[in-house]
Amino acid sequence: MCGIVGYVGNKKAIPILLEGLSKLEYRGYDSAGIATFENNKISITKDKGRVKHLQELLENHSSSSNIGIAHTRWATHGKPSKVNSHPHLDNTGKFCVVHNGIIENYADIKKFLMDNEYKFISDTDTEVIPNLINYYYAQNNFLQAVYLACKDLKGSYAIEVLCQDYPDHIIVVRKDSPLVIGTSNDGNYIASDIPAVLSHTKNFYLLEDNEIVEVYGNKLNFFNKNLEPISKKTEIISWDESAIEKNGFDDFMLKEIFEQPKTIRDTIGFKLDKDKITLDNIEFSKEFLSNISKIVIVACGTAMHAGLSAKATFENLCRIPVEVDVASEFRYKNPLVNKNTLAIFISQSGETADTIGALKIAKEKGATTLAISNVIGSSITREADLFIYTHAGPEIAVASTKAYTAQVTLLNILAFYIAQVLGYIDNKLIKSLKEDLFELPNKIETILENTEEIINISKDIYSAKDAFFLGRGIDYPVAMEGSLKLKEISYIHSEAYAAGELKHGPIALINDDFPVIAIVTDEVLASKTVSNIQEVISRGAKTIVITTENVSKAFNYIIKIPKTNQYLTPILSVIPLQLLAYYISKEKGLDVDKPRNLAKSVTVE
Ligand code: M6R
């Protein structure tokens, strides 16, 4: 979704801002804009379209400004257009704002301002912000005016503000939308996402909700929600800058698929170092866990599929009932959670609005909340009682791959750990689970060495209009994830079904050459799924089977994957599905990393 970059320092601002915006392209956007000070006057360049277009507009712009704010917009209020692009000015041209998030009460504020003779030129919610600041500026200084304006705003926002009267200042504020400030001897770098400015610094201030920062020269003044001065410490971000480059791969998605042996190794880390399983920064007592009567796992999209894949491990090994829910549903259903619930929230970005909203509800109801995120210091980790990180490194492609397998790995380790503390698994089983975990990266490498057959399949089915993904038991959530990947990046309509459900309706859609992709790894259920595949073959379907088993040669394509412990199998069986979606998208000539209408981090409801 929208992205923010800002800079104040001793270097030229425009190249830093443009570089930052291009690093944020992966988030999904439709317009881009920049504001700097030129000859002590705010100067704005903005338009709909890509950052490259903005770059062209700025080509003959001789700027020496060493302060600026910049934005990529993903339209919410008002279609993509130049006038709706950020930055936005107030009526007098004194205040200039970029904003991520949504101002829920913008209509009321707009009416109030219009009653006070303010005029509006865009359809955005954002345009009320500079005008409201202007309204308060009549009686207050710049910092106070921004503070008072923010007190009136409802919704989510990360904003940067420039003021004509303070040409060396940027004021920034965040609420329910991420914002960080990287700091170095060359200046201060503001960003909605760390990768935007990672090439300049690894030292970051991670802003909390309602904090306001006055950034000027090399100085940073932090204030709390009551505008009282506070001090903050920086965090060192260990991400390697090369992690946000393609490093010879055509696309980030392919690079991230191939990184999975490493990311799984990193996520396992030292958790299995000794005889016992230990977690990075969590220790549960047997007494605490004995009082847990239910585990709820809440997330969106791929992260929710990771939860579904791990449900069986928790239920079978920990003997605790598990509910997995979509965050946008969970938060509004008055969920049945209480102090005896362990509520686990999974989010790669750690900034997904619905997941954070759901977490707040569970917390209010007394549950112990545990966040699993891939981004250090992300909002979800700060909201939750406890957190653990996956170690997948920055994931740039919109379609999540390495974060998903890291989440499934970590959830399984968490389940093994809980079962161990509760005394449900003995040392022999722990030893064998550990061996299986350690072997996973090599097994992933084996799958990645054999992409030729998947490329052939892609060439055969890329022009299909629809596809089905089937699986039973542990294979069903993997089918859901395979289906989501395909629709996200190839725009082929696809559905996932529990294989036994097909004949209760969906089989009516099968006709000649309809692609059916089945996952068959569950030894006990394999013969049943195979029978369901036979049923679609009889109706003309083209079948692609991902399996650990020796299955009938009657299928059009069989992709054999290595066997592992049943709970860990989803980490292997999803990889051919990721590759299939990738190569089909390539075959169709689509932009794999930035699929239409999608955003990497969904920071609005
Ligand atoms: O950052 P999160 O893990 O919270 O994101 C959740 C979903 O938006 C995300 O997994 C989405 O479904 C991906 N585009 C899937 O590839």
Coordinates of C-alpha atoms and ligand atoms in Angstrom, one line a residue:
M1 CA 0.0 0.0 0.0
C2 CA 1.1 3.6 0.3
G3 CA 4.8 4.2 1.0
I4 CA 6.6 7.1 2.7
V5 CA 10.1 8.4 2.5
G6 CA 11.7 11.5 4.0
Y7 CA 15.1 13.0 4.4
V8 CA 16.8 15.9 6.2
G9 CA 20.6 16.1 6.2
N10 CA 23.6 17.3 4.3
K11 CA 23.1 15.4 1.1
K12 CA 20.8 16.2 -1.9
A13 CA 17.3 15.0 -1.0
I14 CA 15.8 14.1 -4.4
P15 CA 18.1 11.1 -5.3
I16 CA 17.6 9.7 -1.8
L17 CA 13.8 10.1 -2.0
L18 CA 13.6 8.6 -5.5
E19 CA 15.8 5.7 -4.5
G20 CA 13.6 5.1 -1.4
L21 CA 10.4 5.2 -3.4
S22 CA 11.7 2.7 -5.9
K23 CA 12.6 0.4 -3.0
L24 CA 9.0 0.7 -1.9
E25 CA 7.5 -0.1 -5.3
Y26 CA 6.9 -3.7 -4.1
R27 CA 4.2 -2.5 -1.7
G28 CA 1.9 -1.7 -4.6
Y29 CA 0.9 1.8 -5.6
D30 CA -0.6 3.9 -8.5
S31 CA 0.9 7.4 -8.1
A32 CA 4.0 9.0 -6.7
G33 CA 5.1 12.4 -5.6
I34 CA 7.9 14.4 -3.9
A35 CA 8.1 17.8 -2.1
T36 CA 11.3 19.7 -1.5
F37 CA 12.3 23.2 -0.6
E38 CA 13.6 25.1 -3.6
N39 CA 14.7 28.7 -3.0
N40 CA 13.0 28.5 0.4
K41 CA 9.6 27.6 -1.2
I42 CA 7.9 24.3 -1.1
S43 CA 8.1 22.6 -4.6
I44 CA 5.9 19.6 -5.5
T45 CA 6.2 17.2 -8.3
K46 CA 3.6 14.4 -8.5
D47 CA 1.5 12.4 -10.9
K48 CA -0.2 9.1 -11.3
G49 CA 2.0 6.3 -12.6
R50 CA 5.2 4.7 -11.7
V51 CA 8.2 6.1 -9.8
K52 CA 10.1 6.0 -13.1
H53 CA 7.7 8.5 -14.5
L54 CA 8.2 10.8 -11.5
Q55 CA 12.0 10.4 -12.0
E56 CA 11.5 11.6 -15.7
L57 CA 9.5 14.6 -14.5
L58 CA 12.3 15.5 -12.1
E59 CA 15.1 15.0 -14.7
N60 CA 15.6 18.6 -15.6
H61 CA 14.8 19.9 -12.1
S62 CA 18.0 21.3 -10.7
S63 CA 17.5 20.9 -7.0
S64 CA 19.9 21.6 -4.2
S65 CA 17.4 20.9 -1.5
N66 CA 18.6 18.7 1.3
I67 CA 15.2 18.2 2.8
G68 CA 12.2 16.5 1.3
I69 CA 9.2 14.2 1.7
A70 CA 8.0 11.6 -0.8
H71 CA 5.1 9.2 -1.2
T72 CA 3.7 6.3 -3.3
R73 CA -0.1 6.3 -3.2
W74 CA -2.4 3.2 -3.4
A75 CA -5.8 4.8 -4.0
T76 CA -8.5 4.6 -1.3
H77 CA -10.4 7.9 -1.5
G78 CA -10.5 9.2 -5.1
K79 CA -9.2 7.5 -8.2
P80 CA -5.5 7.5 -9.2
S81 CA -4.8 11.0 -10.7
K82 CA -2.4 13.9 -10.4
V83 CA -4.6 15.9 -8.1
N84 CA -5.3 13.0 -5.8
S85 CA -1.5 12.1 -5.6
H86 CA 0.5 13.1 -2.5
P87 CA 1.9 15.5 -1.3
H88 CA -1.1 17.7 -0.5
L89 CA -1.0 21.4 0.3
D90 CA -3.4 23.4 2.5
N91 CA -5.3 26.3 0.9
T92 CA -2.4 28.8 1.6
G93 CA 0.4 26.6 0.3
K94 CA 2.1 26.8 3.7
F95 CA 1.7 23.1 4.8
C96 CA 2.6 20.1 2.8
V97 CA 1.6 16.6 3.8
V98 CA 2.1 13.0 2.8
H99 CA 0.0 10.4 4.5
N100 CA -0.3 6.6 4.8
G101 CA -3.6 5.2 6.2
I102 CA -7.2 6.4 6.3
I103 CA -8.8 9.3 8.1
E104 CA -12.1 7.8 9.1
N105 CA -13.7 11.1 10.2
Y106 CA -12.4 13.1 7.2
A107 CA -16.0 14.0 6.0
D108 CA -16.8 15.7 9.4
I109 CA -13.5 17.5 9.4
K110 CA -13.9 18.6 5.8
K111 CA -17.4 20.0 6.6
F112 CA -16.0 21.9 9.6
L113 CA -13.2 23.3 7.5
M114 CA -15.6 24.2 4.6
D115 CA -17.8 26.0 7.1
N116 CA -14.7 28.0 7.9
E117 CA -14.1 28.8 4.2
Y118 CA -11.5 26.3 3.4
K119 CA -11.6 24.9 -0.1
F120 CA -10.7 21.4 -1.4
I121 CA -9.4 20.3 -4.7
S122 CA -8.9 16.6 -4.4
D123 CA -11.2 13.6 -3.5
T124 CA -8.8 12.4 -0.8
D125 CA -9.2 12.1 2.9
T126 CA -5.6 13.3 3.3
E127 CA -6.3 16.9 2.1
V128 CA -8.1 17.7 5.4
I129 CA -4.8 17.2 7.3
P130 CA -2.7 20.2 5.9
N131 CA -5.8 22.4 6.2
L132 CA -6.5 21.4 9.8
I133 CA -2.9 22.1 10.6
N134 CA -3.3 25.5 9.0
Y135 CA -6.4 26.1 11.1
Y136 CA -4.5 25.4 14.4
Y137 CA -1.4 27.3 13.2
A138 CA -3.3 30.6 13.6
Q139 CA -2.8 30.4 17.4
N140 CA 0.1 27.9 17.7
N141 CA 3.6 27.0 16.5
F142 CA 4.2 24.4 13.8
L143 CA 4.7 21.5 16.3
Q144 CA 1.7 22.4 18.4
A145 CA -0.5 22.8 15.3
V146 CA 0.4 19.3 14.0
Y147 CA -0.2 17.9 17.5
L148 CA -3.6 19.5 17.8
A149 CA -4.6 18.5 14.3
C150 CA -3.7 14.9 15.0
K151 CA -5.8 14.9 18.1
D152 CA -8.9 15.5 15.9
L153 CA -8.1 12.7 13.5
K154 CA -9.7 9.3 13.8
G155 CA -8.3 6.3 11.8
S156 CA -4.8 5.4 10.9
Y157 CA -2.0 7.6 9.8
A158 CA 1.7 8.0 9.3
I159 CA 2.4 11.5 8.2
E160 CA 5.2 13.8 7.2
V161 CA 4.6 17.5 7.2
L162 CA 6.6 20.4 5.8
C163 CA 5.9 24.0 6.7
Q164 CA 6.9 27.0 4.6
D165 CA 8.0 29.0 7.7
Y166 CA 10.3 26.2 8.9
P167 CA 12.4 25.2 5.8
D168 CA 14.7 22.9 7.7
H169 CA 12.0 20.9 9.5
I170 CA 9.9 17.8 8.9
I171 CA 7.4 16.8 11.5
V172 CA 6.3 13.2 11.6
V173 CA 3.6 11.4 13.5
R174 CA 2.3 7.8 13.5
K175 CA -0.8 6.0 14.6
D176 CA -1.6 2.5 13.5
S177 CA 0.6 2.9 10.4
P178 CA 4.3 2.1 10.5
L179 CA 7.0 4.8 10.5
V180 CA 10.7 4.5 11.3
I181 CA 13.6 7.0 11.3
G182 CA 17.0 5.8 10.3
T183 CA 19.9 7.9 11.5
S184 CA 23.5 8.5 10.3
N185 CA 26.1 11.2 10.2
D186 CA 24.7 12.3 6.8
G187 CA 21.2 13.0 8.2
N188 CA 17.9 11.4 9.2
Y189 CA 16.0 9.1 6.9
I190 CA 12.3 8.7 7.4
A191 CA 10.4 5.7 6.0
S192 CA 7.3 3.6 6.3
D193 CA 9.4 0.5 5.6
I194 CA 13.0 -0.2 6.6
P195 CA 14.1 -1.4 3.1
A196 CA 13.5 2.0 1.7
V197 CA 16.5 3.5 3.4
L198 CA 18.5 0.4 4.4
S199 CA 21.3 1.4 2.0
H200 CA 22.0 4.5 4.2
T201 CA 21.9 3.2 7.7
K202 CA 21.1 0.2 10.0
N203 CA 20.3 2.4 13.0
F204 CA 16.6 2.9 13.4
Y205 CA 14.2 4.6 15.8
L206 CA 11.0 2.6 15.7
L207 CA 8.1 5.0 16.4
E208 CA 5.3 4.0 18.7
D209 CA 1.6 5.1 18.2
N210 CA 0.9 8.8 18.7
E211 CA 4.6 9.7 19.0
I212 CA 5.5 13.0 17.3
V213 CA 9.0 13.7 16.0
E214 CA 10.5 17.0 15.0
V215 CA 13.3 16.3 12.5
Y216 CA 15.6 19.1 11.7
G217 CA 19.2 19.3 10.6
N218 CA 20.9 16.4 12.3
K219 CA 18.6 16.7 15.3
L220 CA 15.6 14.6 16.4
N221 CA 13.2 15.7 19.1
F222 CA 10.7 13.0 20.2
F223 CA 7.4 13.7 22.0
N224 CA 4.8 11.5 23.5
K225 CA 1.0 11.6 22.9
N226 CA 0.8 14.5 25.4
L227 CA 3.5 16.5 23.6
E228 CA 6.0 15.9 26.5
P229 CA 9.6 15.4 25.4
I230 CA 10.8 11.7 25.6
S231 CA 14.0 9.9 24.8
K232 CA 14.2 6.9 22.5
K233 CA 16.9 4.3 21.7
T234 CA 17.9 3.1 18.3
E235 CA 17.7 -0.5 17.2
I236 CA 20.2 -2.0 14.9
I237 CA 18.6 -3.8 12.0
S238 CA 20.7 -6.8 10.9
W239 CA 19.2 -7.2 7.4
D240 CA 21.8 -7.3 4.7
E241 CA 21.3 -4.8 1.9
S242 CA 21.8 -7.5 -0.7
A243 CA 18.7 -9.1 0.6
I244 CA 16.7 -6.3 -1.1
E245 CA 18.5 -6.8 -4.4
K246 CA 17.6 -9.4 -7.1
N247 CA 21.1 -10.8 -7.1
G248 CA 20.9 -12.2 -10.6
F249 CA 17.4 -13.6 -10.4
D250 CA 14.8 -12.3 -12.9
D251 CA 12.3 -11.5 -10.1
F252 CA 12.2 -11.2 -6.3
M253 CA 9.7 -14.0 -6.1
L254 CA 12.0 -16.5 -7.8
K255 CA 14.9 -15.3 -5.6
E256 CA 12.8 -15.7 -2.5
I257 CA 11.6 -19.2 -3.5
F258 CA 15.3 -20.2 -3.9
E259 CA 16.2 -18.6 -0.6
Q260 CA 14.0 -21.1 1.3
P261 CA 16.7 -23.6 2.3
K262 CA 18.6 -20.7 4.0
T263 CA 15.5 -19.1 5.6
I264 CA 14.4 -22.4 7.1
R265 CA 17.9 -22.9 8.5
D266 CA 17.8 -19.4 10.0
T267 CA 14.3 -19.9 11.4
I268 CA 15.3 -23.1 13.1
G269 CA 18.4 -21.3 14.3
F270 CA 19.5 -22.5 17.7
K271 CA 16.1 -23.5 18.9
L272 CA 17.1 -27.1 18.7
D273 CA 20.7 -26.7 19.8
K274 CA 20.6 -28.8 22.9
D275 CA 18.6 -31.8 23.9
K276 CA 15.6 -29.7 24.4
I277 CA 13.6 -27.4 22.1
T278 CA 13.9 -23.8 23.2
L279 CA 12.4 -20.6 21.8
D280 CA 14.2 -17.3 21.2
N281 CA 12.5 -15.2 23.8
I282 CA 9.7 -17.2 25.2
E283 CA 9.5 -19.6 28.1
F284 CA 6.2 -21.2 29.1
S285 CA 5.8 -23.0 32.4
K286 CA 3.9 -26.3 32.6
E287 CA 1.4 -24.6 35.0
F288 CA 0.7 -21.8 32.5
L289 CA 0.2 -24.2 29.6
S290 CA -2.0 -26.6 31.7
N291 CA -4.4 -23.7 32.1
I292 CA -4.7 -23.1 28.3
S293 CA -7.9 -24.6 27.1
K294 CA -7.8 -23.3 23.6
I295 CA -5.4 -21.9 21.0
V296 CA -6.7 -19.5 18.4
I297 CA -4.5 -18.7 15.4
V298 CA -5.5 -15.5 13.6
A299 CA -4.0 -14.0 10.4
C300 CA -4.8 -13.0 6.8
G301 CA -4.1 -14.6 3.4
T302 CA -1.0 -16.8 3.2
A303 CA -0.2 -16.2 6.9
M304 CA -3.6 -17.7 7.7
H305 CA -2.8 -20.7 5.6
A306 CA 0.4 -21.2 7.7
G307 CA -1.9 -21.3 10.7
L308 CA -4.1 -23.9 9.1
S309 CA -1.1 -26.0 8.2
A310 CA 0.1 -26.1 11.8
K311 CA -3.3 -26.8 13.4
A312 CA -2.8 -30.5 13.2
T313 CA 0.6 -30.4 15.0
F314 CA -0.8 -28.4 17.9
E315 CA -3.9 -30.6 18.2
N316 CA -2.2 -33.9 17.9
L317 CA 0.9 -33.2 19.9
C318 CA -0.3 -30.7 22.5
R319 CA -3.8 -32.0 22.8
I320 CA -5.2 -28.5 22.9
P321 CA -8.1 -27.5 20.5
V322 CA -7.1 -25.0 17.9
E323 CA -9.3 -22.6 15.9
V324 CA -7.8 -20.8 12.9
D325 CA -9.6 -17.7 11.8
V326 CA -9.3 -14.9 9.3
A327 CA -8.4 -11.7 11.1
S328 CA -11.1 -9.5 9.4
E329 CA -13.8 -12.0 10.6
F330 CA -12.3 -12.7 14.1
R331 CA -12.2 -9.0 15.1
Y332 CA -15.9 -8.4 14.5
K333 CA -17.5 -11.6 15.8
N334 CA -17.2 -11.1 19.5
P335 CA -14.7 -14.1 19.7
L336 CA -14.9 -16.7 22.4
V337 CA -11.5 -16.1 24.0
N338 CA -10.6 -15.5 27.6
K339 CA -7.7 -15.7 30.0
N340 CA -7.3 -19.4 29.3
T341 CA -6.7 -18.8 25.6
L342 CA -3.4 -18.6 23.9
A343 CA -4.0 -16.4 20.9
I344 CA -1.4 -16.5 18.1
F345 CA -1.3 -13.8 15.5
I346 CA 0.9 -14.3 12.4
S347 CA 1.9 -11.6 10.0
Q348 CA 5.0 -11.4 7.8
S349 CA 4.9 -7.6 7.7
G350 CA 3.6 -7.2 11.3
E351 CA 1.6 -4.2 10.0
T352 CA -1.6 -5.8 8.6
A353 CA -4.5 -3.7 10.0
D354 CA -7.0 -6.6 10.4
T355 CA -4.5 -8.8 12.2
I356 CA -3.5 -6.0 14.6
G357 CA -7.2 -5.1 15.2
A358 CA -7.9 -8.8 16.0
L359 CA -5.0 -8.9 18.4
K360 CA -6.3 -5.9 20.3
I361 CA -9.7 -7.6 20.7
A362 CA -8.1 -10.8 22.0
K363 CA -6.0 -8.8 24.4
E364 CA -9.0 -6.9 25.7
K365 CA -10.7 -10.2 26.4
G366 CA -7.8 -11.4 28.6
A367 CA -6.1 -13.9 26.2
T368 CA -2.3 -14.3 26.2
T369 CA -1.3 -12.9 22.8
L370 CA 1.7 -14.1 20.9
A371 CA 2.8 -12.4 17.7
I372 CA 4.8 -14.2 15.0
S373 CA 6.3 -11.7 12.6
N374 CA 9.2 -11.3 10.1
V375 CA 9.9 -7.7 10.8
I376 CA 11.8 -6.5 13.8
G377 CA 9.9 -4.0 15.9
S378 CA 6.8 -4.2 13.7
S379 CA 3.5 -3.0 15.2
I380 CA 2.2 -6.5 15.9
T381 CA 5.2 -7.4 18.0
R382 CA 4.8 -4.3 20.1
E383 CA 1.1 -4.9 20.7
A384 CA 1.4 -8.5 21.7
D385 CA 2.3 -9.8 25.2
L386 CA 4.9 -12.1 23.6
F387 CA 6.5 -12.3 20.2
I388 CA 8.8 -14.6 18.1
Y389 CA 10.5 -13.7 14.8
T390 CA 10.7 -15.8 11.7
H391 CA 14.1 -15.2 10.1
A392 CA 13.1 -15.1 6.5
G393 CA 14.8 -11.7 5.8
P394 CA 13.0 -9.0 3.8
E395 CA 10.3 -10.4 1.6
I396 CA 9.8 -8.0 -1.4
A397 CA 7.6 -9.9 -3.9
V398 CA 3.9 -9.3 -3.1
A399 CA 3.3 -13.1 -3.3
S400 CA 4.6 -14.5 0.0
T401 CA 6.8 -17.6 -0.3
K402 CA 9.7 -17.8 2.0
A403 CA 7.8 -16.0 4.8
Y404 CA 5.1 -18.8 4.6
T405 CA 7.5 -21.7 4.9
A406 CA 9.3 -19.9 7.8
Q407 CA 5.9 -19.4 9.5
V408 CA 5.0 -23.1 9.2
T409 CA 8.4 -24.1 10.4
L410 CA 8.2 -21.8 13.4
L411 CA 4.6 -22.8 14.3
N412 CA 5.7 -26.4 14.3
I413 CA 8.7 -25.7 16.5
L414 CA 6.3 -23.8 18.9
A415 CA 4.0 -26.8 18.9
F416 CA 6.9 -29.2 19.6
Y417 CA 8.0 -26.9 22.4
I418 CA 4.6 -26.7 24.0
A419 CA 4.2 -30.5 23.8
Q420 CA 7.6 -30.9 25.4
V421 CA 6.8 -28.6 28.3
L422 CA 3.5 -30.4 28.8
G423 CA 5.4 -33.7 28.8
Y424 CA 3.4 -35.1 25.9
I425 CA 6.5 -36.0 23.8
D426 CA 9.5 -38.0 24.9
N427 CA 13.1 -37.4 24.2
K428 CA 13.1 -40.0 21.4
L429 CA 10.3 -38.2 19.5
I430 CA 12.0 -34.8 20.1
K431 CA 15.2 -36.3 18.7
S432 CA 13.5 -37.5 15.6
L433 CA 11.5 -34.3 15.1
K434 CA 14.8 -32.4 15.4
E435 CA 16.4 -34.6 12.8
D436 CA 13.5 -34.1 10.4
L437 CA 13.7 -30.3 10.9
F438 CA 17.4 -30.2 10.2
E439 CA 17.0 -32.2 7.0
L440 CA 14.3 -29.9 5.6
P441 CA 16.7 -27.4 3.9
N442 CA 18.4 -30.2 1.9
K443 CA 15.1 -31.6 0.9
I444 CA 14.0 -28.2 -0.3
E445 CA 17.2 -28.0 -2.3
T446 CA 16.3 -31.3 -4.0
I447 CA 12.9 -29.9 -5.1
L448 CA 14.5 -26.7 -6.4
E449 CA 17.0 -28.7 -8.5
N450 CA 14.1 -30.1 -10.5
T451 CA 12.2 -27.2 -11.9
E452 CA 12.2 -28.5 -15.6
E453 CA 9.0 -30.5 -15.2
I454 CA 7.2 -27.6 -13.6
I455 CA 8.3 -25.3 -16.4
N456 CA 6.8 -27.8 -18.9
I457 CA 3.5 -27.9 -17.0
S458 CA 3.4 -24.1 -17.0
K459 CA 3.7 -24.0 -20.8
D460 CA 0.9 -26.6 -21.0
I461 CA -1.6 -25.0 -18.7
Y462 CA -0.9 -21.2 -18.7
S463 CA -3.8 -20.3 -20.9
A464 CA -6.4 -22.0 -18.7
K465 CA -9.2 -19.8 -17.4
D466 CA -9.8 -21.8 -14.2
A467 CA -8.0 -24.4 -12.0
F468 CA -8.8 -26.5 -8.9
F469 CA -6.4 -27.5 -6.1
L470 CA -7.3 -30.5 -4.1
G471 CA -6.0 -32.1 -0.9
R472 CA -7.1 -34.0 2.2
G473 CA -6.0 -33.5 5.8
I474 CA -2.6 -31.9 6.0
D475 CA -2.6 -31.4 2.2
Y476 CA -5.8 -29.3 2.2
P477 CA -4.3 -26.0 3.6
V478 CA -1.4 -26.5 1.1
A479 CA -4.0 -26.7 -1.7
M480 CA -5.5 -23.4 -0.4
E481 CA -2.1 -21.8 -0.5
G482 CA -1.3 -23.1 -4.0
S483 CA -4.6 -21.7 -5.2
L484 CA -4.0 -18.3 -3.7
K485 CA -0.5 -18.1 -5.2
L486 CA -1.8 -18.9 -8.7
K487 CA -4.7 -16.4 -8.6
E488 CA -2.5 -13.6 -7.2
I489 CA 0.2 -13.6 -9.8
S490 CA -1.3 -15.4 -12.9
Y491 CA -4.9 -14.0 -12.6
I492 CA -6.2 -17.5 -13.4
H493 CA -9.4 -18.1 -11.4
S494 CA -8.7 -21.0 -9.0
E495 CA -10.4 -22.7 -6.0
A496 CA -9.1 -25.1 -3.4
Y497 CA -11.3 -27.9 -2.2
A498 CA -11.0 -30.7 0.3
A499 CA -10.7 -33.5 -2.2
G500 CA -13.8 -35.3 -0.9
E501 CA -16.0 -32.2 -1.3
L502 CA -15.6 -32.0 -5.1
K503 CA -18.4 -34.3 -5.9
H504 CA -20.8 -32.3 -3.7
G505 CA -20.9 -29.5 -6.4
P506 CA -17.7 -28.2 -7.9
I507 CA -17.2 -31.2 -10.1
A508 CA -19.9 -29.8 -12.3
L509 CA -17.3 -27.3 -13.6
I510 CA -14.8 -29.9 -14.8
N511 CA -14.6 -30.3 -18.6
D512 CA -11.8 -31.1 -21.1
D513 CA -8.3 -30.0 -20.1
F514 CA -9.5 -28.3 -16.8
P515 CA -6.3 -28.2 -14.7
V516 CA -6.7 -30.0 -11.4
I517 CA -3.6 -29.9 -9.1
A518 CA -3.7 -32.4 -6.3
I519 CA -1.4 -32.8 -3.3
V520 CA -1.1 -36.3 -2.1
T521 CA 1.3 -36.7 0.8
D522 CA -0.9 -38.1 3.6
E523 CA -0.1 -41.9 3.5
V524 CA -3.4 -42.8 5.2
L525 CA -5.6 -40.7 3.0
A526 CA -3.6 -41.0 -0.3
S527 CA -5.8 -43.7 -1.8
K528 CA -8.9 -41.7 -1.2
T529 CA -7.5 -38.6 -2.8
V530 CA -6.3 -40.7 -5.7
S531 CA -9.9 -41.9 -6.2
N532 CA -11.1 -38.3 -6.3
I533 CA -8.5 -37.5 -8.9
Q534 CA -9.7 -40.5 -11.0
E535 CA -13.2 -38.9 -10.9
V536 CA -12.0 -35.7 -12.5
I537 CA -9.9 -37.6 -15.0
S538 CA -13.1 -39.4 -16.1
R539 CA -14.6 -36.0 -16.8
G540 CA -11.6 -34.8 -19.0
A541 CA -9.5 -32.9 -16.4
K542 CA -5.8 -32.4 -16.9
T543 CA -4.2 -33.7 -13.6
I544 CA -1.0 -32.6 -11.9
V545 CA -0.1 -34.5 -8.8
I546 CA 2.4 -33.4 -6.1
T547 CA 3.2 -36.4 -4.0
T548 CA 5.5 -38.3 -1.7
E549 CA 3.9 -41.6 -2.7
N550 CA 4.1 -44.0 -5.6
V551 CA 0.9 -43.2 -7.4
S552 CA -0.8 -44.3 -10.6
K553 CA 0.8 -43.3 -13.9
A554 CA -2.7 -42.3 -15.2
F555 CA -2.1 -38.7 -14.2
N556 CA -0.8 -36.1 -16.8
Y557 CA 2.0 -35.0 -14.6
I558 CA 3.5 -36.3 -11.3
I559 CA 5.9 -34.3 -9.2
K560 CA 7.6 -36.4 -6.6
I561 CA 8.8 -34.7 -3.5
P562 CA 10.9 -36.1 -0.6
K563 CA 9.2 -37.6 2.4
T564 CA 9.5 -36.0 5.9
N565 CA 7.6 -36.0 9.1
Q566 CA 3.9 -35.6 8.3
Y567 CA 3.7 -32.3 10.2
L568 CA 6.5 -30.8 8.2
T569 CA 5.4 -32.0 4.8
P570 CA 3.5 -28.7 4.0
I571 CA 6.9 -27.0 4.0
L572 CA 8.0 -29.2 1.1
S573 CA 4.7 -29.7 -0.8
V574 CA 4.1 -26.0 -1.2
I575 CA 7.3 -25.4 -3.1
P576 CA 6.3 -26.9 -6.5
L577 CA 3.1 -24.9 -6.2
Q578 CA 5.0 -21.7 -5.7
L579 CA 7.1 -22.5 -8.7
L580 CA 4.1 -23.4 -10.8
A581 CA 2.4 -20.1 -10.0
Y582 CA 5.7 -18.3 -10.8
Y583 CA 6.3 -20.0 -14.2
I584 CA 2.7 -19.6 -15.3
S585 CA 2.8 -15.9 -14.5
K586 CA 6.1 -15.6 -16.5
E587 CA 4.6 -17.6 -19.4
K588 CA 1.8 -15.1 -19.5
G589 CA 4.3 -12.2 -19.5
L590 CA 3.0 -10.7 -16.3
D591 CA 4.7 -8.6 -13.6
V592 CA 5.3 -11.4 -11.1
D593 CA 6.5 -9.2 -8.2
K594 CA 3.9 -6.5 -8.5
P595 CA 0.6 -8.1 -9.4
R596 CA -2.3 -5.8 -10.2
N597 CA -4.5 -4.4 -7.4
L598 CA -2.4 -6.0 -4.7
A599 CA -0.2 -4.5 -2.0
K600 CA 2.5 -6.2 0.0
S601 CA 1.4 -4.8 3.3
V602 CA -2.3 -4.2 3.8
T603 CA -2.4 -1.4 6.4
V604 CA -6.1 -0.6 5.9
E605 CA -9.2 -2.7 6.8
Ligands
M6R1 O1 2.1 -9.2 6.2 P1 1.0 -10.3 6.4 O2 1.6 -11.6 6.6 O3 0.1 -9.9 7.6 O4 0.1 -10.3 5.1 C1 -1.0 -11.1 5.1 C2 -1.6 -11.2 3.7 O5 -1.9 -9.9 3.2 C3 -0.5 -11.8 2.7 O6 -0.1 -13.1 3.2 C4 -1.1 -12.0 1.3 O7 -2.1 -12.9 1.3 C5 0.0 -12.3 0.3 N1 0.0 -11.5 -0.8 C6 0.0 -13.7 -0.1 O8 0.9 -14.0 -1.1

